[in-house]
């Protein structure tokens, strides 16, 4: 049996052949293994196999660590919608043996009170160098954390993305009172760690493109363990000698970063992605804990029925916005694509857990009186921001024709009868509180909260309709100018 175990473990670790980057020298060598995940989004069914893998590796390797590159929360109602928000995720991360996590933008979705509770619950630190929590309830996190591998100290520097508004991609109300600095500029303040310790790793939630910029500006970094862009880097990127790694999302892969130290300097570095489903063993105690959290009967209640698969952002967005217009008695509603968190609802029962996976953010419904012209400003600004169709409507449709050669994009809006909308007419428009706070648009009306969440709208709408069908409901289209393809 022991021989079979080692054969299975070897097969798992050899599924991908890592690229090895060397700087040869002589001296005493030390091997360090860092298992890394990012953008888990409250997924819980991989922890038992992660723990099994880590424990198996430790039988032959003394220095094995587990790190998370942010976005541990948002995406699973069994974690996000329980009374003590987020607690199951941290409990499982504790049991799996995580060493450190950096902040991701979705950590703030919990709200500052619950996030501080989760940080206090964790038996590992959350790090971030480019955050100032000020006088908020959130305690100031350490900017970096030191891994200890015998006599070697390995600093991990935490960095978090910020958007054009100067905050991470979360509801602005969730980060009220907190200030964030540019992560690339902030990184420069900590480069002395490389001189002090002989090595330096960045644990980031920036996205792979920004990680490449980070490596370009600071080639003294040894490795960047990244997140945010959900990139599956089966072959790591080598940028100016800096190894950039990332392991996709939702616990589909575990990254295995291997560092060979000569003294306190990295001599060789390699990374491989291990598909979680290829790990056939699991830790029984962690598996039992995950099953306990995933067996909450409240979320098994049926809210409605889908008469056929509801697939893609357009159809799912149409369901969500129809629920908003119905619940708010509005004429028009909009949902941003980024707030649609699953790819499809299968035909059959739609359960509460499906609704909370589709829409996990708890956004409030805000009602506005907007002119046709003001609605147009919202749609055009969202297009300029995303360079694509972003807002899915109810109660209307629209097309945007791309600009080019110095010409601006052209918006055409139509009411339900197919007639052009009146730019001067006032329409009753329902928006999520995220769109209301994070999007730029003209509006004289400041909006009124309906004291309903968008999930409440879906539950009530499905209870009223009972059966719903959405197929090929493309209410928003992007067109090329005439004469182009």
Short mmCIF file of C-alpha atoms in Angstrom, two decimals:
data_model
loop_
_atom_site.label_atom_id
_atom_site.label_comp_id
_atom_site.label_asym_id
_atom_site.label_seq_id
_atom_site.Cartn_x
_atom_site.Cartn_y
_atom_site.Cartn_z
CA UNK A 1 0.00 0.00 0.00
CA UNK A 2 2.86 2.38 0.86
CA UNK A 3 4.43 1.81 -2.56
CA UNK A 4 1.05 2.45 -4.26
CA UNK A 5 0.63 5.70 -2.30
CA UNK A 6 3.97 7.07 -3.50
CA UNK A 7 3.24 6.03 -7.08
CA UNK A 8 -0.09 7.90 -6.98
CA UNK A 9 1.52 10.99 -5.45
CA UNK A 10 4.29 10.95 -8.05
CA UNK A 11 1.71 10.71 -10.84
CA UNK A 12 -0.12 13.76 -9.51
CA UNK A 13 3.01 15.86 -9.23
CA UNK A 14 4.22 14.93 -12.70
CA UNK A 15 0.98 15.82 -14.49
CA UNK A 16 2.62 19.05 -15.57
CA UNK A 17 6.32 19.47 -16.21
CA UNK A 18 7.47 22.69 -14.55
CA UNK A 19 9.81 25.12 -16.24
CA UNK A 20 12.92 25.47 -14.08
CA UNK A 21 14.79 28.77 -13.93
CA UNK A 22 18.29 28.56 -12.45
CA UNK A 23 21.05 30.82 -11.21
CA UNK A 24 23.81 28.34 -10.47
CA UNK A 25 26.17 28.75 -7.54
CA UNK A 26 27.77 26.52 -4.94
CA UNK A 27 26.87 26.04 -1.30
CA UNK A 28 24.22 24.45 0.94
CA UNK A 29 20.87 24.04 -0.80
CA UNK A 30 17.43 24.25 0.82
CA UNK A 31 14.19 23.31 -0.94
CA UNK A 32 11.01 25.26 -0.16
CA UNK A 33 7.58 24.34 -1.55
CA UNK A 34 4.77 26.92 -1.60
CA UNK A 35 1.31 25.64 -2.54
CA UNK A 36 -0.72 28.59 -3.79
CA UNK A 37 -4.37 29.25 -4.62
CA UNK A 38 -6.18 32.42 -5.62
CA UNK A 39 -9.74 33.59 -6.23
CA UNK A 40 -11.30 30.64 -4.37
CA UNK A 41 -14.55 32.62 -4.05
CA UNK A 42 -15.81 30.61 -1.08
CA UNK A 43 -15.44 27.29 -2.88
CA UNK A 44 -15.05 24.64 -0.17
CA UNK A 45 -14.87 21.22 -1.80
CA UNK A 46 -11.12 21.23 -2.52
CA UNK A 47 -9.76 21.79 0.99
CA UNK A 48 -9.68 18.10 1.97
CA UNK A 49 -7.52 17.25 -1.04
CA UNK A 50 -5.33 20.32 -0.50
CA UNK A 51 -4.64 19.20 3.09
CA UNK A 52 -3.90 15.66 1.89
CA UNK A 53 -1.47 16.95 -0.73
CA UNK A 54 0.33 19.25 1.72
CA UNK A 55 0.65 16.52 4.37
CA UNK A 56 1.89 14.05 1.75
CA UNK A 57 4.56 16.45 0.56
CA UNK A 58 5.70 17.13 4.12
CA UNK A 59 6.67 13.47 4.52
CA UNK A 60 9.57 14.08 2.17
CA UNK A 61 10.00 17.88 2.28
CA UNK A 62 10.42 19.76 5.58
CA UNK A 63 9.37 23.20 4.32
CA UNK A 64 5.87 23.23 2.77
CA UNK A 65 3.60 26.29 3.01
CA UNK A 66 0.08 27.13 1.73
CA UNK A 67 -0.74 30.70 0.64
CA UNK A 68 -3.81 32.44 -0.79
CA UNK A 69 -3.63 35.36 -3.23
CA UNK A 70 -6.96 36.94 -2.27
CA UNK A 71 -10.69 36.72 -3.02
CA UNK A 72 -11.35 33.96 -0.52
CA UNK A 73 -15.00 35.03 -0.21
CA UNK A 74 -18.10 35.69 -2.40
CA UNK A 75 -19.62 32.97 -4.53
CA UNK A 76 -21.02 30.30 -2.21
CA UNK A 77 -24.17 30.90 -0.12
CA UNK A 78 -23.05 28.32 2.44
CA UNK A 79 -20.22 30.74 3.24
CA UNK A 80 -21.54 34.18 2.26
CA UNK A 81 -25.17 34.02 3.46
CA UNK A 82 -24.90 32.39 6.86
CA UNK A 83 -25.46 34.48 9.99
CA UNK A 84 -21.73 34.73 10.75
CA UNK A 85 -20.67 35.71 7.24
CA UNK A 86 -17.54 34.07 5.91
CA UNK A 87 -16.85 31.99 9.04
CA UNK A 88 -17.03 28.56 7.30
CA UNK A 89 -14.33 29.58 4.81
CA UNK A 90 -11.85 30.66 7.47
CA UNK A 91 -12.60 27.56 9.54
CA UNK A 92 -11.73 25.37 6.54
CA UNK A 93 -8.65 27.41 5.66
CA UNK A 94 -7.47 27.02 9.27
CA UNK A 95 -8.01 23.27 9.15
CA UNK A 96 -6.28 22.98 5.76
CA UNK A 97 -3.22 24.74 7.21
CA UNK A 98 -2.93 28.04 5.33
CA UNK A 99 0.13 30.07 6.23
CA UNK A 100 -0.84 33.53 4.92
CA UNK A 101 -3.31 35.31 2.63
CA UNK A 102 -3.22 38.68 0.94
CA UNK A 103 -6.34 40.82 0.63
CA UNK A 104 -8.51 40.57 -2.47
CA UNK A 105 -11.20 43.04 -3.50
CA UNK A 106 -13.96 40.59 -2.54
CA UNK A 107 -12.72 40.31 1.04
CA UNK A 108 -14.50 43.65 1.54
CA UNK A 109 -17.84 42.26 0.31
CA UNK A 110 -18.33 40.92 3.84
CA UNK A 111 -18.37 44.47 5.23
CA UNK A 112 -15.74 45.75 7.62
CA UNK A 113 -17.24 44.30 10.81
CA UNK A 114 -17.43 40.76 9.45
CA UNK A 115 -14.07 41.07 7.69
CA UNK A 116 -12.41 42.03 10.96
CA UNK A 117 -14.08 39.04 12.64
CA UNK A 118 -12.74 36.75 9.92
CA UNK A 119 -9.22 38.15 10.26
CA UNK A 120 -9.40 37.58 14.04
CA UNK A 121 -10.71 34.05 13.46
CA UNK A 122 -7.88 33.14 11.07
CA UNK A 123 -4.86 31.32 12.43
CA UNK A 124 -2.85 32.97 9.67
CA UNK A 125 -2.31 36.67 8.82
CA UNK A 126 -3.91 38.75 6.07
CA UNK A 127 -1.29 41.07 4.56
CA UNK A 128 -1.53 44.22 2.46
CA UNK A 129 1.03 47.01 2.00
CA UNK A 130 -1.12 49.53 0.09
CA UNK A 131 -3.98 49.97 2.55
CA UNK A 132 -4.57 52.44 5.38
CA UNK A 133 -7.55 51.45 7.52
CA UNK A 134 -7.49 54.75 9.43
CA UNK A 135 -10.02 54.88 12.28
CA UNK A 136 -12.31 52.18 10.84
CA UNK A 137 -13.16 48.97 12.72
CA UNK A 138 -10.71 47.16 10.45
CA UNK A 139 -7.31 46.78 12.09
CA UNK A 140 -4.29 47.84 10.06
CA UNK A 141 -2.85 44.69 8.45
CA UNK A 142 0.88 43.98 8.25
CA UNK A 143 2.39 44.85 4.86
CA UNK A 144 4.37 41.62 4.64
CA UNK A 145 4.89 38.26 6.30
CA UNK A 146 8.07 36.24 6.84
CA UNK A 147 8.09 32.52 6.01
CA UNK A 148 10.73 30.65 8.03
CA UNK A 149 12.49 27.71 6.40
CA UNK A 150 15.24 26.72 8.81
CA UNK A 151 17.71 29.59 8.85
CA UNK A 152 16.14 31.18 5.75
CA UNK A 153 13.64 34.04 6.04
CA UNK A 154 11.39 34.58 3.02
CA UNK A 155 9.39 37.86 3.00
CA UNK A 156 6.02 37.87 1.21
CA UNK A 157 4.77 41.37 0.32
CA UNK A 158 0.97 41.82 0.03
CA UNK A 159 -0.41 44.08 -2.72
CA UNK A 160 -4.04 44.78 -3.69
CA UNK A 161 -5.52 46.15 -6.92
CA UNK A 162 -7.32 49.49 -7.06
CA UNK A 163 -9.54 50.74 -9.87
CA UNK A 164 -9.82 54.16 -11.50
CA UNK A 165 -11.80 55.37 -8.48
CA UNK A 166 -8.87 54.58 -6.19
CA UNK A 167 -10.55 51.66 -4.40
CA UNK A 168 -10.68 47.89 -4.97
CA UNK A 169 -13.51 46.45 -7.10
CA UNK A 170 -16.15 46.24 -4.40
CA UNK A 171 -19.15 48.29 -3.32
CA UNK A 172 -17.76 51.73 -2.33
CA UNK A 173 -19.73 51.68 0.93
CA UNK A 174 -17.78 48.60 2.02
CA UNK A 175 -14.47 50.52 2.08
CA UNK A 176 -15.71 53.79 3.56
CA UNK A 177 -12.99 55.41 5.66
CA UNK A 178 -10.23 53.24 4.18
CA UNK A 179 -7.62 54.68 1.82
CA UNK A 180 -5.57 52.77 -0.72
CA UNK A 181 -2.30 53.72 -2.39
CA UNK A 182 -1.00 52.74 -5.81
CA UNK A 183 0.27 49.15 -5.43
CA UNK A 184 3.16 49.56 -7.87
CA UNK A 185 4.44 52.72 -6.20
CA UNK A 186 3.95 51.21 -2.75
CA UNK A 187 5.98 48.13 -3.73
CA UNK A 188 9.03 50.34 -4.18
CA UNK A 189 8.97 51.20 -0.48
CA UNK A 190 9.65 47.56 0.41
CA UNK A 191 12.37 46.58 -2.03
CA UNK A 192 14.91 46.90 0.80
CA UNK A 193 13.50 43.59 2.06
CA UNK A 194 15.43 41.88 -0.75
CA UNK A 195 18.70 43.34 0.53
CA UNK A 196 17.86 42.46 4.12
CA UNK A 197 16.76 38.86 3.57
CA UNK A 198 18.34 37.93 0.22
CA UNK A 199 15.00 37.12 -1.43
CA UNK A 200 11.55 38.67 -1.91
CA UNK A 201 8.18 37.31 -3.08
CA UNK A 202 5.14 39.46 -3.90
CA UNK A 203 1.77 37.92 -2.95
CA UNK A 204 -0.59 39.99 -5.05
CA UNK A 205 -4.19 40.49 -6.05
CA UNK A 206 -3.46 42.69 -9.07
CA UNK A 207 -4.14 40.58 -12.17
CA UNK A 208 -1.52 39.07 -14.43
CA UNK A 209 -1.04 42.17 -16.62
CA UNK A 210 -0.31 44.36 -13.61
CA UNK A 211 1.93 41.63 -12.20
CA UNK A 212 3.99 41.90 -15.39
CA UNK A 213 4.26 45.67 -14.89
CA UNK A 214 5.30 45.05 -11.28
CA UNK A 215 8.03 42.65 -12.42
CA UNK A 216 9.17 45.15 -15.06
CA UNK A 217 9.57 47.91 -12.48
CA UNK A 218 11.10 45.71 -9.77
CA UNK A 219 13.23 42.96 -11.33
CA UNK A 220 14.82 42.32 -7.94
CA UNK A 221 11.67 40.37 -7.00
CA UNK A 222 12.18 36.62 -7.18
CA UNK A 223 8.56 35.52 -7.65
CA UNK A 224 5.09 37.05 -7.94
CA UNK A 225 2.27 34.78 -6.73
CA UNK A 226 -0.78 36.46 -8.21
CA UNK A 227 -4.56 36.54 -8.35
CA UNK A 228 -7.55 38.65 -9.47
CA UNK A 229 -7.49 37.86 -13.21
CA UNK A 230 -8.34 34.15 -12.70
CA UNK A 231 -5.48 33.27 -15.08
CA UNK A 232 -4.53 29.61 -15.47
CA UNK A 233 -0.76 29.86 -15.92
CA UNK A 234 0.15 26.30 -16.83
CA UNK A 235 3.48 27.74 -17.88
CA UNK A 236 4.66 30.54 -15.60
CA UNK A 237 5.66 33.90 -17.07
CA UNK A 238 9.28 34.99 -16.75
CA UNK A 239 9.43 38.79 -16.83
CA UNK A 240 12.89 40.34 -16.41
CA UNK A 241 13.92 37.31 -14.39
CA UNK A 242 10.82 37.46 -12.12
CA UNK A 243 8.71 34.29 -12.13
CA UNK A 244 4.96 35.11 -12.28
CA UNK A 245 2.54 32.34 -11.26
CA UNK A 246 -1.24 32.12 -10.88
CA UNK A 247 -3.59 29.14 -10.37
CA UNK A 248 -6.87 30.04 -12.08
CA UNK A 249 -9.83 30.21 -9.69
CA UNK A 250 -12.47 28.28 -7.72
CA UNK A 251 -9.98 25.67 -6.45
CA UNK A 252 -9.72 23.97 -9.82
CA UNK A 253 -5.92 24.01 -9.57
CA UNK A 254 -3.30 24.16 -6.85
CA UNK A 255 -0.05 25.85 -7.80
CA UNK A 256 3.11 24.12 -6.59
CA UNK A 257 5.99 26.60 -6.47
CA UNK A 258 9.38 25.03 -5.77
CA UNK A 259 12.28 27.23 -4.70
CA UNK A 260 15.84 25.99 -4.30
CA UNK A 261 17.88 28.28 -2.05
CA UNK A 262 21.63 28.50 -1.95
CA UNK A 263 22.25 30.18 1.34
CA UNK A 264 19.51 32.83 1.51
CA UNK A 265 19.29 33.41 -2.26
CA UNK A 266 16.98 31.70 -4.75
CA UNK A 267 19.06 29.53 -7.07
CA UNK A 268 16.25 27.68 -8.90
CA UNK A 269 12.52 28.36 -9.17
CA UNK A 270 9.76 26.41 -10.87
CA UNK A 271 5.99 26.17 -10.77
CA UNK A 272 3.45 23.61 -11.87
CA UNK A 273 -0.36 23.51 -11.65
CA UNK A 274 -1.96 20.42 -10.13
CA UNK A 275 -5.63 19.80 -11.06
CA UNK A 276 -7.46 19.31 -7.76
CA UNK A 277 -9.60 16.54 -9.26
CA UNK A 278 -6.41 14.55 -9.96
CA UNK A 279 -5.65 14.28 -6.21
CA UNK A 280 -7.41 11.06 -5.24
CA UNK A 281 -6.74 11.16 -1.52
CA UNK A 282 -8.36 13.52 0.99
CA UNK A 283 -8.17 14.44 4.65
CA UNK A 284 -11.22 12.86 6.32
CA UNK A 285 -11.62 15.49 9.06
CA UNK A 286 -11.53 18.42 6.63
CA UNK A 287 -13.90 16.60 4.26
CA UNK A 288 -16.40 16.04 7.10
CA UNK A 289 -16.21 19.73 8.06
CA UNK A 290 -16.83 20.86 4.46
CA UNK A 291 -19.81 18.51 4.15
CA UNK A 292 -21.26 19.90 7.39
CA UNK A 293 -21.18 23.43 6.03
CA UNK A 294 -22.55 22.39 2.62
CA UNK A 295 -25.57 20.60 4.09
CA UNK A 296 -27.60 23.61 5.22
CA UNK A 297 -31.21 22.64 4.39
CA UNK A 298 -32.36 26.27 4.23
CA UNK A 299 -30.63 26.74 0.88
CA UNK A 300 -32.25 23.65 -0.64
CA UNK A 301 -35.69 25.31 -0.74
CA UNK A 302 -37.12 25.67 -4.26
CA UNK A 303 -37.81 29.26 -5.32
CA UNK A 304 -39.06 28.53 -8.86
CA UNK A 305 -38.59 26.44 -11.99
CA UNK A 306 -36.55 27.07 -15.12
CA UNK A 307 -38.31 25.82 -18.26
CA UNK A 308 -35.08 25.10 -20.09
CA UNK A 309 -31.47 26.09 -19.42
CA UNK A 310 -30.83 29.78 -18.72
CA UNK A 311 -27.31 30.31 -20.04
CA UNK A 312 -24.98 33.26 -20.52
CA UNK A 313 -24.84 36.77 -19.10
CA UNK A 314 -27.57 38.15 -21.39
CA UNK A 315 -30.23 35.58 -20.39
CA UNK A 316 -29.26 35.50 -16.71
CA UNK A 317 -29.12 39.29 -16.66
CA UNK A 318 -32.58 39.45 -18.23
CA UNK A 319 -33.97 37.25 -15.44
CA UNK A 320 -32.32 39.45 -12.80
CA UNK A 321 -33.47 42.75 -14.26
CA UNK A 322 -37.01 41.50 -14.88
CA UNK A 323 -37.11 40.61 -11.19
CA UNK A 324 -35.92 44.13 -10.34
CA UNK A 325 -38.52 45.90 -12.47
CA UNK A 326 -41.27 43.67 -11.09
CA UNK A 327 -40.28 44.09 -7.44
CA UNK A 328 -39.73 47.86 -7.68
CA UNK A 329 -42.66 48.50 -10.03
CA UNK A 330 -40.13 50.21 -12.29
CA UNK A 331 -40.21 50.67 -16.04
CA UNK A 332 -36.52 49.90 -16.61
CA UNK A 333 -33.71 48.13 -14.72
CA UNK A 334 -30.02 47.41 -15.29
CA UNK A 335 -27.62 44.71 -14.05
CA UNK A 336 -23.89 44.81 -14.68
CA UNK A 337 -22.27 41.67 -16.11
CA UNK A 338 -19.67 41.54 -13.34
CA UNK A 339 -22.45 41.03 -10.81
CA UNK A 340 -23.64 37.86 -12.58
CA UNK A 341 -21.51 35.22 -10.90
CA UNK A 342 -22.49 31.93 -12.58
CA UNK A 343 -22.61 30.85 -16.21
CA UNK A 344 -26.00 29.10 -16.27
CA UNK A 345 -29.03 27.85 -14.39
CA UNK A 346 -29.97 24.33 -15.52
CA UNK A 347 -33.49 23.37 -16.47
CA UNK A 348 -35.60 22.38 -13.46
CA UNK A 349 -35.78 23.56 -9.88
CA UNK A 350 -34.16 26.87 -9.02
CA UNK A 351 -33.14 26.63 -5.38
CA UNK A 352 -32.20 29.39 -2.96
CA UNK A 353 -28.55 28.32 -3.19
CA UNK A 354 -28.70 28.87 -6.96
CA UNK A 355 -29.99 32.41 -6.48
CA UNK A 356 -27.26 33.29 -4.01
CA UNK A 357 -24.60 31.84 -6.31
CA UNK A 358 -26.00 33.88 -9.18
CA UNK A 359 -26.18 37.07 -7.11
CA UNK A 360 -24.06 36.85 -3.93
CA UNK A 361 -23.48 40.53 -3.17
CA UNK A 362 -26.53 41.63 -1.20
CA UNK A 363 -26.90 44.84 -3.24
CA UNK A 364 -29.84 47.08 -2.44
CA UNK A 365 -32.35 48.15 -5.06
CA UNK A 366 -32.22 51.91 -5.76
CA UNK A 367 -35.02 53.62 -7.69
CA UNK A 368 -34.38 56.70 -9.86
CA UNK A 369 -36.31 59.05 -12.11
CA UNK A 370 -33.98 59.39 -15.10
CA UNK A 371 -34.45 61.08 -18.44
CA UNK A 372 -33.69 59.22 -21.63
CA UNK A 373 -30.58 61.36 -21.96
CA UNK A 374 -29.42 60.45 -18.45
CA UNK A 375 -29.97 56.75 -19.17
CA UNK A 376 -27.86 57.21 -22.28
CA UNK A 377 -25.01 58.67 -20.22
CA UNK A 378 -25.07 55.57 -17.98
CA UNK A 379 -24.93 53.18 -20.94
CA UNK A 380 -22.20 55.05 -22.83
CA UNK A 381 -20.02 55.50 -19.75
CA UNK A 382 -20.33 51.80 -18.91
CA UNK A 383 -19.33 50.94 -22.48
CA UNK A 384 -16.30 53.24 -22.36
CA UNK A 385 -15.27 51.66 -19.06
CA UNK A 386 -15.56 48.04 -20.19
CA UNK A 387 -14.99 48.47 -23.95
CA UNK A 388 -17.96 46.12 -24.39
CA UNK A 389 -21.63 45.72 -23.56
CA UNK A 390 -21.80 45.70 -19.77
CA UNK A 391 -25.30 46.63 -18.58
CA UNK A 392 -28.15 44.16 -19.22
CA UNK A 393 -31.55 45.89 -19.31
CA UNK A 394 -35.18 45.14 -18.62
CA UNK A 395 -38.00 47.26 -20.04
CA UNK A 396 -35.97 48.41 -23.04
CA UNK A 397 -33.22 47.38 -25.46
CA UNK A 398 -30.22 49.17 -26.92
CA UNK A 399 -27.42 48.92 -29.43
CA UNK A 400 -24.02 50.55 -29.35
CA UNK A 401 -22.13 51.00 -32.61
CA UNK A 402 -18.39 51.17 -32.04
CA UNK A 403 -16.58 54.39 -32.82
CA UNK A 404 -13.36 54.60 -34.76
CA UNK A 405 -11.13 57.02 -36.62
CA UNK A 406 -11.79 59.66 -34.00
CA UNK A 407 -15.57 59.13 -34.02
CA UNK A 408 -17.42 58.40 -30.75
CA UNK A 409 -19.60 55.32 -30.24
CA UNK A 410 -23.27 55.70 -31.21
CA UNK A 411 -26.06 54.62 -28.84
CA UNK A 412 -29.60 53.76 -29.94
CA UNK A 413 -32.23 53.00 -27.27
CA UNK A 414 -35.64 51.45 -27.87
CA UNK A 415 -38.73 50.97 -25.74
CA UNK A 416 -40.60 47.66 -25.54
CA UNK A 417 -42.56 48.47 -28.70
CA UNK A 418 -39.32 49.00 -30.62
CA UNK A 419 -39.69 52.77 -30.87
CA UNK A 420 -36.75 55.10 -30.06
CA UNK A 421 -36.78 56.32 -26.47
CA UNK A 422 -37.45 59.99 -25.82
CA UNK A 423 -34.30 61.75 -24.51
CA UNK A 424 -36.44 64.24 -22.53
CA UNK A 425 -38.95 61.81 -21.04
CA UNK A 426 -38.54 60.71 -17.41
CA UNK A 427 -38.38 56.96 -16.81
CA UNK A 428 -38.53 55.04 -13.53
CA UNK A 429 -35.25 53.11 -13.41
CA UNK A 430 -34.09 50.47 -10.89
CA UNK A 431 -30.35 50.08 -10.33
CA UNK A 432 -28.32 47.95 -7.96
CA UNK A 433 -26.65 49.95 -5.20
CA UNK A 434 -23.30 48.91 -6.70
CA UNK A 435 -24.11 50.51 -10.06
CA UNK A 436 -25.54 53.55 -8.29
CA UNK A 437 -22.33 54.05 -6.31
CA UNK A 438 -19.60 52.83 -8.67
CA UNK A 439 -20.77 53.99 -12.12
CA UNK A 440 -20.57 57.50 -13.52
CA UNK A 441 -23.78 58.89 -15.03
CA UNK A 442 -25.80 62.10 -15.18
CA UNK A 443 -28.72 62.18 -12.76
CA UNK A 444 -30.60 64.99 -11.04
CA UNK A 445 -32.49 62.46 -8.89
CA UNK A 446 -30.32 61.05 -6.08
CA UNK A 447 -32.25 57.79 -5.94
CA UNK A 448 -34.30 56.09 -3.23
CA UNK A 449 -33.55 52.75 -1.61
CA UNK A 450 -36.38 50.25 -1.90
CA UNK A 451 -35.09 48.38 1.21
CA UNK A 452 -34.88 45.23 -0.88
CA UNK A 453 -31.80 43.32 -1.97
CA UNK A 454 -31.53 42.10 -5.53
CA UNK A 455 -31.63 38.53 -4.17
CA UNK A 456 -34.94 39.37 -2.46
CA UNK A 457 -36.24 40.54 -5.84
CA UNK A 458 -35.34 37.22 -7.46
CA UNK A 459 -36.90 35.14 -4.69
CA UNK A 460 -40.15 37.13 -4.77
CA UNK A 461 -40.27 37.25 -8.58
CA UNK A 462 -39.77 33.50 -8.94
CA UNK A 463 -42.37 32.86 -6.25
CA UNK A 464 -44.84 34.96 -8.27
CA UNK A 465 -44.00 33.61 -11.74
CA UNK A 466 -43.26 30.04 -10.60
CA UNK A 467 -41.89 29.09 -14.04
CA UNK A 468 -39.52 31.21 -16.12
CA UNK A 469 -37.94 30.79 -19.53
CA UNK A 470 -35.09 32.85 -20.97
CA UNK A 471 -33.42 31.91 -24.22
CA UNK A 472 -31.56 34.18 -26.65
CA UNK A 473 -32.84 37.35 -24.97
CA UNK A 474 -30.15 39.66 -26.35
CA UNK A 475 -31.47 43.03 -25.20
CA UNK A 476 -28.11 44.77 -25.62
CA UNK A 477 -25.96 44.50 -28.74
CA UNK A 478 -22.58 45.82 -29.85
CA UNK A 479 -22.18 46.58 -33.56
CA UNK A 480 -19.26 47.39 -35.79
CA UNK A 481 -19.45 50.51 -37.97
CA UNK A 482 -20.61 49.97 -41.52
CA UNK A 483 -17.87 48.70 -43.78
CA UNK A 484 -16.02 46.89 -40.96
CA UNK A 485 -16.20 43.36 -39.63
#
